[in-house]
């Protein structure tokens, strides 16, 4: 259940929430006040017992159950919900934990927490909108969620220039310190398509030719990559350089 509210009370423009470890807010005269902290301390025992938790995310009140918000017990979010004040940066005027993120990003995370099948092996996906991928992953990491990694036998689907490729992770990670291997193996998704697949902005024909060589050659035997033709060599090598598969020529 998600509820929206204007949780920050009306006050003069000089009043601001300050993200400090002291968890203080400024009153209308510019004097420090611990209203949010005191309210939080006062209700701390009740909050720990309550099944429903309210969080102020970017000025919007989001409500969910404690069990959902703490499903990944090792996360910083779970620690905050369980009352660890050291992990809490600020409170709103009603004593709710304040998180300075776009509510849309938090909703996306919350929905995945609600439908998470295996808490021991959590897999999360960024939003479909490319503009939201980077800020989502920043929030994701700041809230202490683990970044999933892929094993060599895992199957990965990628979108290259509008064409879908499906292959094993080990095929794309044969050169371990390349940008391609890092992006694939650690799921550090910089860009995704509308289906959430990793998106690489290269000529699909050239990538298909590269993929064929990666599939047929072991890492120990890779010395050079061959372009489809002499006419393609410049663009093919540029792709290899950007993927970190060869040094600059």
XYZ file of N, CA and C in Angstrom:
747
model
N 0.849 -1.188 0.000
C 0.000 0.000 0.000
C 0.882 1.234 0.000
N 0.668 2.152 -0.944
C 1.444 3.367 -1.044
C 0.523 4.559 -0.922
N 0.861 5.471 -0.061
C 0.044 6.659 0.132
C 0.887 7.879 -0.100
N 0.306 8.893 -0.704
C 1.011 10.125 -0.978
C 0.557 11.202 -0.008
N 1.515 12.020 0.373
C 1.182 13.070 1.317
C 2.205 14.170 1.229
N 1.819 15.378 1.508
C 2.756 16.481 1.612
C 3.237 16.488 3.042
N 4.259 15.666 3.312
C 4.659 15.414 4.683
C 5.439 16.553 5.311
N 6.093 17.388 4.507
C 6.844 18.487 5.065
C 5.887 19.647 5.320
N 5.740 20.029 6.567
C 4.767 21.037 6.937
C 5.083 22.377 6.293
N 4.034 23.180 6.060
C 4.204 24.497 5.465
C 5.031 25.366 6.398
N 5.998 26.043 5.843
C 6.838 26.893 6.649
C 7.512 27.903 5.741
N 8.108 28.979 6.270
C 8.761 29.985 5.446
C 9.863 29.376 4.599
N 10.227 30.086 3.533
C 11.208 29.576 2.601
C 12.569 29.371 3.245
N 12.820 30.032 4.360
C 14.111 29.897 5.003
C 14.271 28.576 5.726
N 13.167 27.832 5.828
C 13.220 26.550 6.524
C 13.614 25.448 5.559
N 14.607 24.669 5.911
C 15.074 23.596 5.050
C 15.381 22.355 5.864
N 15.320 21.209 5.162
C 15.810 19.979 5.771
C 17.291 19.890 5.456
N 18.099 19.626 6.455
C 19.532 19.543 6.258
C 19.979 18.112 6.484
N 20.700 17.534 5.525
C 21.136 16.157 5.625
C 22.418 16.107 6.443
N 22.285 16.005 7.746
C 23.423 15.964 8.643
C 23.346 14.753 9.540
N 24.498 14.295 10.007
C 24.495 13.172 10.926
C 23.857 13.547 12.257
N 23.835 14.841 12.567
C 23.221 15.287 13.817
C 21.713 15.165 13.765
N 21.169 14.935 12.553
C 19.736 14.714 12.357
C 18.923 15.896 12.888
N 19.395 17.103 12.601
C 18.703 18.288 13.053
C 18.002 18.956 11.885
N 16.958 19.728 12.179
C 16.303 20.552 11.179
C 16.341 21.985 11.650
N 16.258 22.924 10.707
C 16.252 24.334 11.061
C 14.833 24.807 11.303
N 14.642 25.596 12.362
C 13.330 26.175 12.594
C 13.215 27.453 11.783
N 12.091 28.133 11.878
C 11.832 29.303 11.034
C 12.737 30.472 11.373
N 13.393 30.474 12.496
C 14.269 31.581 12.863
C 15.729 31.238 12.602
N 15.971 30.062 12.010
C 17.337 29.686 11.711
C 18.033 29.038 12.881
N 17.338 28.799 13.990
C 17.927 28.145 15.142
C 17.771 26.642 14.997
N 18.767 25.897 15.456
C 18.702 24.451 15.331
C 17.640 23.888 16.240
N 16.943 22.893 15.705
C 15.893 22.239 16.464
C 15.958 20.752 16.210
N 15.765 19.949 17.213
C 15.830 18.494 17.071
C 14.439 17.897 17.100
N 13.478 18.607 16.482
C 12.097 18.148 16.497
C 11.972 16.759 15.899
N 12.550 16.590 14.675
C 12.430 15.298 14.020
C 13.086 14.193 14.816
N 14.297 14.468 15.333
C 15.016 13.447 16.098
C 14.277 13.087 17.377
N 13.787 14.120 18.091
C 13.073 13.857 19.341
C 11.810 13.052 19.097
N 11.094 13.417 18.011
C 9.876 12.689 17.689
C 10.209 11.240 17.350
N 11.316 11.058 16.637
C 11.721 9.702 16.274
C 12.077 8.895 17.521
N 12.857 9.500 18.423
C 13.235 8.796 19.645
C 12.019 8.457 20.489
N 11.067 9.390 20.528
C 9.864 9.191 21.325
C 9.056 8.013 20.807
N 9.004 7.887 19.478
C 8.175 6.841 18.879
C 8.985 5.613 18.468
N 10.256 5.564 18.877
C 11.129 4.491 18.409
C 10.605 3.110 18.780
N 10.210 2.932 20.031
C 9.708 1.626 20.465
C 8.441 1.246 19.720
N 7.541 2.242 19.538
C 6.305 1.965 18.819
C 6.592 1.602 17.368
N 7.583 2.291 16.778
C 7.911 2.038 15.385
C 8.445 0.625 15.196
N 9.269 0.172 16.149
C 9.848 -1.158 16.038
C 8.779 -2.238 16.135
N 7.679 -1.922 16.849
C 6.615 -2.901 17.016
C 5.602 -2.849 15.871
N 5.537 -1.710 15.184
C 4.537 -1.519 14.142
C 4.860 -2.349 12.907
N 3.810 -2.890 12.280
C 4.000 -3.657 11.054
C 4.032 -2.753 9.833
N 3.428 -1.562 9.953
C 3.385 -0.612 8.843
C 4.349 0.533 9.125
N 5.167 0.864 8.136
C 6.183 1.899 8.296
C 5.959 3.001 7.267
N 6.123 4.246 7.708
C 6.032 5.401 6.808
C 7.431 5.973 6.591
N 7.755 6.234 5.323
C 9.031 6.853 4.975
C 8.753 8.058 4.086
N 9.474 9.126 4.334
C 9.371 10.310 3.494
C 10.471 10.226 2.435
N 10.069 10.001 1.202
C 11.034 9.885 0.106
C 10.862 11.075 -0.826
N 11.792 11.980 -0.786
C 11.734 13.152 -1.646
C 10.499 13.996 -1.444
N 9.952 14.034 -0.214
C 8.763 14.824 0.082
C 7.464 14.066 -0.073
N 7.530 12.800 -0.428
C 6.341 11.984 -0.617
C 6.333 10.843 0.401
N 5.201 10.664 1.085
C 5.097 9.616 2.090
C 4.806 8.277 1.426
N 5.642 7.307 1.704
C 5.469 5.955 1.185
C 5.277 5.025 2.375
N 4.237 4.215 2.305
C 3.931 3.287 3.388
C 4.078 1.851 2.903
N 4.685 1.029 3.734
C 4.825 -0.386 3.425
C 5.002 -1.145 4.733
N 5.007 -2.456 4.659
C 5.192 -3.245 5.873
C 6.679 -3.347 6.209
N 6.966 -3.526 7.467
C 8.346 -3.664 7.918
C 9.016 -4.879 7.261
N 8.261 -5.963 7.127
C 8.827 -7.177 6.546
C 9.333 -6.946 5.124
N 8.584 -6.162 4.347
C 8.986 -5.893 2.962
C 10.239 -5.031 2.920
N 10.269 -3.978 3.714
C 11.387 -3.039 3.689
C 12.672 -3.630 4.247
N 12.558 -4.700 5.005
C 13.751 -5.311 5.612
C 14.040 -6.701 5.042
N 13.542 -6.984 3.862
C 13.724 -8.323 3.286
C 15.194 -8.638 3.031
N 15.955 -7.627 2.635
C 17.399 -7.812 2.482
C 18.025 -7.309 3.775
N 18.213 -8.205 4.720
C 18.586 -7.821 6.084
C 19.935 -7.125 6.184
N 20.811 -7.403 5.229
C 22.142 -6.796 5.269
C 22.162 -5.382 4.698
N 21.050 -4.918 4.141
C 21.014 -3.600 3.500
C 20.953 -2.477 4.522
N 21.388 -1.312 4.099
C 21.322 -0.126 4.943
C 19.876 0.275 5.178
N 19.017 0.064 4.185
C 17.596 0.379 4.340
C 16.999 -0.431 5.481
N 17.296 -1.724 5.534
C 16.781 -2.572 6.610
C 17.276 -2.092 7.960
N 18.531 -1.681 8.011
C 19.105 -1.179 9.260
C 18.380 0.071 9.733
N 18.064 0.975 8.798
C 17.343 2.195 9.153
C 15.944 1.874 9.664
N 15.243 0.993 8.958
C 13.882 0.645 9.344
C 13.857 -0.023 10.710
N 14.914 -0.743 11.033
C 14.994 -1.424 12.325
C 15.487 -0.522 13.444
N 15.673 0.774 13.143
C 15.956 1.745 14.189
C 17.403 2.068 14.442
N 18.301 1.722 13.522
C 19.708 2.057 13.688
C 19.929 3.505 13.266
N 19.991 4.396 14.245
C 20.068 5.834 13.962
C 21.357 6.226 13.247
N 22.408 5.436 13.393
C 23.670 5.778 12.747
C 23.547 5.766 11.227
N 22.595 5.012 10.712
C 22.416 4.918 9.266
C 21.402 5.926 8.732
N 20.769 6.682 9.628
C 19.731 7.629 9.216
C 20.320 9.024 9.110
N 20.158 9.663 7.963
C 20.733 10.986 7.734
C 19.828 12.110 8.197
N 18.511 11.939 8.058
C 17.599 13.035 8.399
C 16.197 12.515 8.646
N 15.392 13.375 9.278
C 13.985 13.093 9.547
C 13.165 14.280 9.062
N 11.888 14.038 8.751
C 11.020 15.167 8.444
C 10.421 15.683 9.748
N 9.552 16.687 9.656
C 9.012 17.321 10.853
C 8.051 16.424 11.625
N 7.607 15.341 10.996
C 6.718 14.404 11.680
C 7.473 13.225 12.274
N 8.795 13.267 12.178
C 9.595 12.191 12.739
C 9.784 11.007 11.824
N 9.359 11.131 10.553
C 9.553 10.039 9.603
C 10.974 10.064 9.046
N 11.524 8.900 8.782
C 12.824 8.834 8.120
C 12.717 9.536 6.769
N 13.679 10.399 6.469
C 13.675 11.128 5.204
C 14.783 10.602 4.300
N 14.407 10.198 3.089
C 15.362 9.742 2.083
C 15.323 10.697 0.902
N 16.447 11.258 0.564
C 16.505 12.280 -0.479
C 16.685 11.651 -1.867
N 15.631 10.926 -2.302
C 15.647 10.280 -3.607
C 14.361 10.590 -4.356
N 14.399 10.363 -5.650
C 13.202 10.477 -6.477
C 12.226 9.369 -6.060
N 10.998 9.709 -5.659
C 10.036 8.679 -5.236
C 9.796 7.607 -6.292
N 9.868 7.983 -7.570
C 9.654 7.013 -8.641
C 10.680 5.885 -8.557
N 11.917 6.239 -8.243
C 12.966 5.231 -8.116
C 12.705 4.311 -6.931
N 12.244 4.901 -5.829
C 11.991 4.085 -4.635
C 10.796 3.169 -4.855
N 9.771 3.658 -5.556
C 8.625 2.801 -5.888
C 9.097 1.578 -6.679
N 9.997 1.822 -7.630
C 10.498 0.731 -8.471
C 11.216 -0.316 -7.621
N 12.013 0.146 -6.670
C 12.704 -0.769 -5.759
C 11.714 -1.496 -4.863
N 10.736 -0.762 -4.349
C 9.760 -1.336 -3.423
C 8.948 -2.451 -4.074
N 8.544 -2.244 -5.320
C 7.767 -3.273 -6.012
C 8.571 -4.559 -6.178
N 9.860 -4.423 -6.402
C 10.698 -5.611 -6.539
C 10.920 -6.303 -5.196
N 10.980 -5.525 -4.122
C 11.082 -6.127 -2.789
C 9.817 -6.922 -2.469
N 8.680 -6.404 -2.909
C 7.402 -7.081 -2.641
C 7.292 -8.413 -3.373
N 7.900 -8.501 -4.541
C 7.758 -9.712 -5.359
C 9.016 -10.576 -5.353
N 9.959 -10.238 -4.500
C 11.216 -10.976 -4.442
C 10.968 -12.432 -4.066
N 11.468 -13.348 -4.877
C 11.218 -14.772 -4.656
C 12.242 -15.415 -3.731
N 13.500 -15.065 -3.903
C 14.557 -15.688 -3.102
C 15.388 -14.608 -2.435
N 15.253 -14.477 -1.129
C 15.966 -13.438 -0.399
C 17.465 -13.704 -0.330
N 17.863 -14.946 -0.489
C 19.283 -15.289 -0.425
C 20.009 -14.987 -1.731
N 19.261 -14.958 -2.826
C 19.852 -14.653 -4.129
C 19.003 -13.583 -4.824
N 19.011 -12.373 -4.278
C 18.155 -11.319 -4.835
C 18.665 -10.803 -6.173
N 17.750 -10.614 -7.099
C 18.079 -10.021 -8.391
C 17.155 -8.831 -8.604
N 17.735 -7.673 -8.834
C 16.965 -6.457 -9.046
C 17.257 -5.916 -10.441
N 16.264 -5.233 -10.990
C 16.399 -4.683 -12.325
C 16.177 -3.172 -12.288
N 16.937 -2.429 -13.101
C 16.743 -0.980 -13.150
C 15.465 -0.637 -13.891
N 15.002 0.602 -13.793
C 13.812 1.017 -14.552
C 14.062 0.896 -16.055
N 12.987 0.800 -16.825
C 13.123 0.683 -18.274
C 13.611 1.979 -18.903
N 13.248 3.103 -18.291
C 13.684 4.393 -18.821
C 15.193 4.544 -18.659
N 15.871 4.817 -19.752
C 17.328 4.938 -19.705
C 17.774 6.085 -18.807
N 16.971 7.131 -18.725
C 17.327 8.285 -17.911
C 17.332 7.965 -16.423
N 16.634 6.897 -16.034
C 16.513 6.560 -14.617
C 17.484 5.469 -14.170
N 18.182 4.860 -15.105
C 19.043 3.724 -14.759
C 20.170 4.129 -13.814
N 20.922 5.167 -14.162
C 22.065 5.570 -13.345
C 21.633 6.059 -11.965
N 20.641 6.980 -11.848
C 20.223 7.392 -10.499
C 19.637 6.249 -9.680
N 18.981 5.277 -10.347
C 18.448 4.126 -9.607
C 19.579 3.311 -9.007
N 20.603 3.048 -9.791
C 21.708 2.244 -9.294
C 22.486 2.980 -8.213
N 22.543 4.302 -8.304
C 23.188 5.081 -7.245
C 22.409 4.943 -5.944
N 21.085 5.109 -6.015
C 20.241 4.928 -4.836
C 20.360 3.506 -4.312
N 20.336 2.549 -5.218
C 20.403 1.129 -4.883
C 21.653 0.826 -4.060
N 22.781 1.364 -4.489
C 24.040 1.121 -3.788
C 24.112 1.892 -2.481
N 23.611 3.126 -2.467
C 23.645 3.924 -1.242
C 22.775 3.318 -0.149
N 21.720 2.614 -0.537
C 20.857 1.951 0.440
C 21.386 0.571 0.819
N 22.571 0.242 0.323
C 23.260 -0.959 0.772
C 22.771 -2.266 0.207
N 22.183 -2.236 -0.990
C 21.728 -3.481 -1.603
C 22.858 -4.102 -2.414
N 22.945 -5.434 -2.401
C 24.038 -6.101 -3.120
C 23.840 -6.036 -4.621
N 24.930 -5.838 -5.335
C 24.885 -5.844 -6.793
C 25.087 -7.274 -7.261
N 24.114 -7.783 -7.973
C 24.183 -9.178 -8.408
C 25.304 -9.375 -9.417
N 25.902 -10.515 -9.365
C 26.923 -10.871 -10.344
C 26.495 -12.141 -11.070
N 27.012 -12.314 -12.256
C 26.650 -13.472 -13.068
C 27.763 -14.507 -13.046
N 27.397 -15.769 -13.065
C 28.384 -16.835 -13.174
C 28.667 -17.093 -14.647
N 29.721 -17.823 -14.929
C 30.121 -18.075 -16.313
C 29.051 -18.795 -17.121
N 28.271 -19.641 -16.452
C 27.272 -20.435 -17.164
C 25.938 -19.716 -17.339
N 25.798 -18.545 -16.733
C 24.543 -17.809 -16.851
C 24.345 -17.313 -18.281
N 23.084 -17.292 -18.688
C 22.724 -16.788 -20.013
C 22.384 -15.305 -19.897
N 22.907 -14.509 -20.802
C 22.644 -13.075 -20.778
C 22.076 -12.637 -22.126
N 21.124 -11.725 -22.062
C 20.507 -11.171 -23.270
C 20.909 -9.711 -23.392
N 21.436 -9.330 -24.532
C 21.841 -7.947 -24.744
C 21.263 -7.427 -26.058
N 21.057 -6.129 -26.080
C 20.543 -5.446 -27.263
C 21.696 -4.650 -27.870
N 22.097 -5.018 -29.066
C 23.187 -4.315 -29.740
C 22.636 -3.654 -30.996
N 22.535 -2.346 -30.960
C 22.047 -1.608 -32.121
C 20.663 -2.005 -32.571
N 19.823 -2.464 -31.634
C 18.459 -2.850 -31.965
C 18.277 -4.328 -32.255
N 19.366 -5.080 -32.262
C 19.288 -6.529 -32.491
C 19.598 -7.275 -31.195
N 18.808 -8.302 -30.882
C 18.950 -9.048 -29.638
C 19.934 -10.203 -29.810
N 20.876 -10.296 -28.865
C 21.841 -11.395 -28.837
C 21.702 -12.130 -27.508
N 21.762 -13.444 -27.568
C 21.695 -14.273 -26.364
C 22.921 -15.172 -26.344
N 23.679 -15.114 -25.250
C 24.891 -15.922 -25.157
C 25.225 -16.179 -23.697
N 26.253 -16.970 -23.461
C 26.688 -17.235 -22.095
C 27.587 -16.108 -21.599
N 27.533 -15.890 -20.304
C 28.340 -14.835 -19.702
C 29.823 -15.051 -19.976
N 30.277 -16.306 -19.903
C 31.700 -16.593 -20.074
C 32.205 -16.210 -21.460
N 31.323 -16.197 -22.448
C 31.730 -15.814 -23.798
C 32.122 -14.346 -23.856
N 31.389 -13.519 -23.118
C 31.618 -12.074 -23.157
C 32.639 -11.605 -22.130
N 33.083 -12.509 -21.266
C 34.016 -12.108 -20.199
C 35.368 -12.796 -20.330
N 35.708 -13.242 -21.518
C 36.981 -13.943 -21.719
C 38.184 -13.046 -21.485
N 38.032 -11.754 -21.743
C 39.102 -10.799 -21.433
C 38.661 -10.079 -20.162
N 39.109 -10.555 -18.994
C 38.521 -10.197 -17.697
C 38.520 -8.725 -17.325
N 39.513 -7.967 -17.765
C 39.583 -6.568 -17.349
C 39.034 -5.605 -18.406
N 38.410 -6.145 -19.420
C 37.824 -5.289 -20.453
C 36.538 -4.646 -19.945
N 36.161 -3.542 -20.572
C 34.913 -2.880 -20.206
C 33.731 -3.809 -20.439
N 33.778 -4.578 -21.515
C 32.698 -5.514 -21.823
C 32.529 -6.530 -20.700
N 33.623 -7.096 -20.220
C 33.558 -8.101 -19.154
C 33.048 -7.501 -17.854
N 33.498 -6.305 -17.527
C 33.089 -5.660 -16.276
C 31.602 -5.348 -16.290
N 31.133 -4.795 -17.406
C 29.713 -4.450 -17.518
C 28.840 -5.693 -17.428
N 29.243 -6.753 -18.099
C 28.441 -7.976 -18.142
C 28.478 -8.732 -16.818
N 29.671 -8.978 -16.282
C 29.799 -9.850 -15.113
C 29.279 -9.228 -13.835
N 29.372 -7.905 -13.703
C 28.930 -7.266 -12.468
C 27.572 -6.598 -12.607
N 26.964 -6.713 -13.783
C 25.663 -6.097 -14.038
C 25.691 -4.589 -13.801
N 26.812 -3.962 -14.086
C 26.889 -2.512 -13.968
C 26.267 -1.913 -15.220
N 24.960 -1.933 -15.237
C 24.240 -1.538 -16.441
C 24.263 -0.018 -16.601
N 24.886 0.440 -17.656
C 24.930 1.864 -17.950
C 23.700 2.274 -18.741
N 23.259 1.412 -19.619
C 22.117 1.730 -20.474
C 21.313 0.460 -20.724
N 19.994 0.592 -20.761
C 19.132 -0.555 -21.026
C 18.082 -0.173 -22.056
N 17.514 -1.197 -22.706
C 16.429 -0.939 -23.637
C 15.099 -0.987 -22.898
N 13.995 -0.919 -23.640
C 12.676 -0.864 -23.013
C 12.314 -2.158 -22.290
N 13.041 -3.229 -22.552
C 12.790 -4.507 -21.880
C 13.741 -4.764 -20.718
N 14.615 -3.789 -20.446
C 15.559 -3.938 -19.350
C 16.834 -4.668 -19.721
N 17.035 -4.959 -21.018
C 18.249 -5.639 -21.456
C 19.396 -4.635 -21.567
N 20.593 -5.095 -21.297
C 21.777 -4.279 -21.490
C 21.827 -3.811 -22.943
N 22.028 -2.511 -23.136
C 22.033 -1.947 -24.490
C 23.431 -1.468 -24.847
N 23.929 -1.918 -25.985
C 25.222 -1.485 -26.511
C 24.989 -0.825 -27.862
N 25.452 0.398 -27.993
C 25.184 1.179 -29.201
C 26.283 0.959 -30.242
N 26.260 -0.214 -30.834
C 27.218 -0.551 -31.877
C 26.482 -1.156 -33.066
N 27.197 -1.267 -34.176
C 26.648 -1.919 -35.363
C 26.452 -3.402 -35.044
N 25.223 -3.875 -35.151
C 24.920 -5.264 -34.805
C 25.697 -6.249 -35.681
N 25.911 -5.892 -36.930
C 26.645 -6.784 -37.841
C 28.086 -6.969 -37.374
N 28.717 -5.866 -36.944
C 30.096 -5.954 -36.466
C 30.173 -6.718 -35.140
N 29.187 -6.486 -34.274
C 29.196 -7.186 -32.985
C 28.975 -8.684 -33.188
N 28.132 -9.035 -34.148
C 27.889 -10.450 -34.436
C 29.187 -11.132 -34.885
N 29.966 -10.412 -35.650
C 31.243 -10.956 -36.122
C 32.212 -11.121 -34.951
N 32.215 -10.145 -34.036
C 33.043 -10.239 -32.829
C 32.597 -11.403 -31.959
N 31.293 -11.520 -31.760
C 30.748 -12.580 -30.908
C 31.098 -13.960 -31.454
N 31.095 -14.091 -32.763
C 31.449 -15.364 -33.384
C 32.886 -15.752 -33.053
N 33.775 -14.763 -33.035
C 35.177 -15.038 -32.697
C 35.339 -15.370 -31.220
N 34.584 -14.694 -30.363
C 34.653 -14.974 -28.930
C 34.134 -16.376 -28.622
N 33.133 -16.806 -29.362
C 32.553 -18.131 -29.129
C 33.481 -19.255 -29.592
N 34.257 -18.994 -30.614
C 35.071 -20.055 -31.216
C 36.514 -20.063 -30.736
N 36.876 -19.086 -29.900
C 38.267 -18.968 -29.469
C 38.336 -18.845 -27.958
N 39.226 -19.610 -27.334
C 39.405 -19.501 -25.887
C 40.253 -18.285 -25.570
N 40.177 -17.847 -24.319
C 40.881 -16.639 -23.894
C 42.383 -16.749 -24.141
N 42.952 -17.921 -23.882
C 44.396 -18.102 -24.030
C 44.848 -18.010 -25.487
N 43.906 -18.160 -26.404
C 44.254 -18.151 -27.820
C 43.935 -16.822 -28.499
N 43.280 -15.920 -27.771
C 42.916 -14.636 -28.362
C 44.143 -13.734 -28.427
N 44.543 -13.374 -29.605
C 45.656 -12.439 -29.779
C 45.204 -11.219 -30.565
N 44.463 -11.465 -31.620
C 43.911 -10.375 -32.422
C 42.498 -10.734 -32.856
N 41.737 -9.699 -33.155
C 40.386 -9.891 -33.690
C 40.388 -9.449 -35.149
N 39.710 -10.203 -35.967
C 39.662 -9.900 -37.388
C 38.365 -9.173 -37.734
N 38.500 -8.084 -38.483
C 37.326 -7.351 -38.957
C 36.685 -8.116 -40.114
N 35.396 -7.912 -40.348
C 34.717 -8.609 -41.455
C 35.355 -8.334 -42.806
N 35.845 -7.107 -42.977
C 36.482 -6.732 -44.242
C 37.402 -5.551 -43.990
N 38.218 -5.232 -44.960
C 39.118 -4.086 -44.822
C 38.334 -2.784 -44.709
N 37.186 -2.724 -45.353
C 36.355 -1.522 -45.273
C 35.778 -1.331 -43.870
N 35.591 -2.426 -43.145
C 35.010 -2.357 -41.802
C 36.060 -2.207 -40.704
N 37.322 -2.306 -41.055
C 38.364 -2.396 -40.039
C 38.371 -1.199 -39.085
N 38.254 0.002 -39.605
C 38.326 1.190 -38.764
C 37.190 1.209 -37.743
N 35.955 0.980 -38.199
C 34.807 0.993 -37.292
C 34.851 -0.200 -36.335
N 35.304 -1.349 -36.834
C 35.393 -2.552 -36.007
C 36.409 -2.346 -34.881
N 37.565 -1.793 -35.204
C 38.590 -1.539 -34.193
C 38.142 -0.490 -33.186
N 37.387 0.508 -33.652
C 36.864 1.531 -32.740
C 35.931 0.897 -31.714
N 35.110 -0.064 -32.151
C 34.228 -0.781 -31.233
C 35.041 -1.587 -30.228
N 36.091 -2.256 -30.688
C 36.945 -3.048 -29.802
C 37.604 -2.173 -28.739
N 38.043 -0.991 -29.147
C 38.688 -0.071 -28.202
C 37.695 0.394 -27.147
N 36.496 0.758 -27.572
C 35.476 1.231 -26.631
C 35.039 0.131 -25.675
N 35.105 -1.110 -26.116
C 34.756 -2.245 -25.257
C 35.944 -2.715 -24.425
N 37.088 -2.069 -24.611
C 38.270 -2.418 -23.825
C 38.896 -3.742 -24.204
N 38.644 -4.203 -25.418
C 39.167 -5.502 -25.857
C 40.556 -5.384 -26.478
N 40.894 -4.196 -26.950
C 42.242 -3.936 -27.457
C 42.649 -2.540 -27.011
N 43.949 -2.289 -27.024
C 44.445 -0.954 -26.713
C 44.283 -0.055 -27.934
N 44.392 1.246 -27.680
C 44.276 2.185 -28.785
C 45.378 1.931 -29.800
N 44.978 2.014 -31.050
C 45.938 1.754 -32.135
C 46.656 3.046 -32.522
